[in-house]
mmCIF file of C-alpha atoms in Angstrom:
data_model
loop_
_atom_site.group_PDB
_atom_site.id
_atom_site.type_symbol
_atom_site.label_atom_id
_atom_site.label_comp_id
_atom_site.label_asym_id
_atom_site.label_seq_id
_atom_site.Cartn_x
_atom_site.Cartn_y
_atom_site.Cartn_z
ATOM 1 C CA ASN A 1 -0.548 -21.549 18.004
ATOM 2 C CA LEU A 2 -2.176 -23.051 15.229
ATOM 3 C CA LEU A 3 1.072 -23.244 13.696
ATOM 4 C CA MET A 4 2.671 -23.924 16.598
ATOM 5 C CA LEU A 5 1.001 -27.336 17.417
ATOM 6 C CA GLY A 6 0.187 -28.805 14.408
ATOM 7 C CA ARG A 7 3.003 -30.763 14.101
ATOM 8 C CA SER A 8 2.356 -32.094 17.675
ATOM 9 C CA PHE A 9 -1.592 -33.021 16.895
ATOM 10 C CA ASN A 10 -1.026 -34.823 13.563
ATOM 11 C CA PHE A 11 -2.359 -31.453 11.600
ATOM 12 C CA HIS A 12 -2.393 -29.381 9.183
ATOM 13 C CA VAL A 13 -3.032 -24.980 8.373
ATOM 14 C CA ILE A 14 -3.017 -24.173 5.066
ATOM 15 C CA LEU A 15 -3.043 -20.005 4.712
ATOM 16 C CA SER A 16 -3.520 -18.721 1.507
ATOM 17 C CA MET A 17 -2.548 -14.643 0.848
ATOM 18 C CA GLN A 18 -2.752 -12.316 -1.518
ATOM 19 C CA ARG A 19 -0.270 -10.548 0.091
ATOM 20 C CA LEU A 20 2.641 -11.995 2.762
ATOM 21 C CA SER A 21 4.171 -9.842 4.867
ATOM 22 C CA ALA A 22 7.045 -10.283 8.046
ATOM 23 C CA GLU A 23 4.257 -8.410 10.162
ATOM 24 C CA THR A 24 1.548 -11.979 9.097
ATOM 25 C CA PHE A 25 3.967 -14.532 9.862
ATOM 26 C CA GLY A 26 6.859 -13.348 12.468
ATOM 27 C CA GLY A 27 8.645 -16.071 14.072
ATOM 28 C CA MET A 28 6.609 -18.729 12.607
ATOM 29 C CA ARG A 29 7.491 -19.266 8.739
ATOM 30 C CA ASP A 30 9.871 -21.400 10.857
ATOM 31 C CA GLN A 31 6.893 -23.807 11.038
ATOM 32 C CA LEU A 32 5.913 -24.203 7.741
ATOM 33 C CA SER A 33 6.235 -27.376 5.943
ATOM 34 C CA LEU A 34 4.910 -26.496 2.018
ATOM 35 C CA VAL A 35 5.277 -22.762 0.626
ATOM 36 C CA ILE A 36 4.371 -22.595 -2.562
ATOM 37 C CA THR A 37 4.155 -19.090 -4.573
ATOM 38 C CA LEU A 38 2.004 -18.254 -8.122
ATOM 39 C CA GLY A 39 3.138 -15.318 -10.131
ATOM 40 C CA ASN A 40 6.022 -13.588 -10.139
ATOM 41 C CA VAL A 41 6.886 -12.984 -6.629
ATOM 42 C CA SER A 42 7.839 -9.691 -4.383
ATOM 43 C CA LYS A 43 11.759 -9.075 -3.031
ATOM 44 C CA GLU A 44 10.543 -9.439 0.428
ATOM 45 C CA VAL A 45 8.628 -12.444 -0.284
ATOM 46 C CA VAL A 46 12.221 -13.747 -1.506
ATOM 47 C CA SER A 47 13.957 -13.003 1.476
ATOM 48 C CA MET A 48 11.093 -13.713 3.592
ATOM 49 C CA LEU A 49 10.518 -17.619 2.461
ATOM 50 C CA PHE A 50 13.244 -18.470 -0.598
ATOM 51 C CA SER A 51 15.952 -16.529 1.309
ATOM 52 C CA GLU A 52 18.714 -19.434 0.206
ATOM 53 C CA HIS A 53 17.419 -19.977 -2.921
ATOM 54 C CA LYS A 54 16.686 -16.131 -4.083
ATOM 55 C CA ASP A 55 19.137 -16.556 -7.127
ATOM 56 C CA CYS A 56 16.971 -19.544 -8.658
ATOM 57 C CA ILE A 57 14.006 -17.344 -9.328
ATOM 58 C CA LYS A 58 12.937 -15.418 -11.992
ATOM 59 C CA ASN A 59 9.849 -13.116 -11.817
ATOM 60 C CA ASP A 60 8.963 -14.240 -15.857
ATOM 61 C CA ARG A 61 6.338 -16.695 -13.913
ATOM 62 C CA GLN A 62 3.427 -16.797 -15.701
ATOM 63 C CA CYS A 63 -0.478 -17.818 -14.802
ATOM 64 C CA GLY A 64 -0.124 -21.137 -13.285
ATOM 65 C CA THR A 65 3.036 -21.654 -12.623
ATOM 66 C CA GLY A 66 5.485 -20.690 -9.216
ATOM 67 C CA TYR A 67 7.817 -22.447 -7.049
ATOM 68 C CA MET A 68 7.699 -24.908 -4.128
ATOM 69 C CA GLN A 69 9.638 -25.442 -1.102
ATOM 70 C CA ILE A 70 9.323 -28.276 1.157
ATOM 71 C CA ASN A 71 10.952 -28.373 4.590
ATOM 72 C CA GLY A 72 12.857 -25.411 3.455
ATOM 73 C CA THR A 73 15.182 -27.363 1.464
ATOM 74 C CA ASP A 74 13.767 -28.594 -1.637
ATOM 75 C CA PHE A 75 13.048 -26.008 -3.792
ATOM 76 C CA GLN A 76 11.424 -26.427 -7.436
ATOM 77 C CA PRO A 77 9.227 -24.289 -9.816
ATOM 78 C CA ILE A 78 6.325 -26.020 -10.432
ATOM 79 C CA VAL A 79 3.228 -25.592 -13.376
ATOM 80 C CA VAL A 80 -0.252 -25.803 -11.623
ATOM 81 C CA PRO A 81 -2.706 -28.079 -13.636
ATOM 82 C CA LYS A 82 -6.202 -26.817 -14.726
ATOM 83 C CA ILE A 83 -8.769 -28.819 -12.631
ATOM 84 C CA ALA A 84 -10.391 -30.721 -15.520
ATOM 85 C CA SER A 85 -12.971 -32.606 -12.638
ATOM 86 C CA MET A 86 -13.931 -30.537 -9.481
ATOM 87 C CA GLU A 87 -15.042 -33.639 -8.032
ATOM 88 C CA ASN A 88 -12.457 -35.775 -7.982
ATOM 89 C CA VAL A 89 -10.090 -33.300 -6.670
ATOM 90 C CA ASN A 90 -13.254 -33.473 -3.751
ATOM 91 C CA ASN A 91 -12.829 -36.480 -3.741
ATOM 92 C CA ALA A 92 -8.850 -36.553 -3.323
ATOM 93 C CA ILE A 93 -9.269 -34.533 -0.492
ATOM 94 C CA LYS A 94 -11.430 -36.310 1.090
ATOM 95 C CA GLU A 95 -9.265 -39.839 1.239
ATOM 96 C CA ALA A 96 -6.405 -37.445 2.323
ATOM 97 C CA VAL A 97 -8.029 -36.360 4.539
ATOM 98 C CA MET A 98 -9.231 -39.970 6.330
ATOM 99 C CA ARG A 99 -5.488 -41.202 6.478
#
């Protein structure tokens, strides 16, 4: 319900999962506006979340690398930078939430 109502009420749901499965998401995967995977992903995850871009996904990801898709179309490989200052990250999150 939170995912279905999130856009209407202008709030965001952040999900983090070790293993994704079709049973977990059911029909709500269309409500995910930003999907980030890190490391190598299974064939099930590729078909579930990145089906239009399956030819671009290679299972050669290393620590801190993965793929990102925005609104179901903007797909790209990513590299997550190492955090030098957790305080700066916390301040950026607070600033983003206050907007």
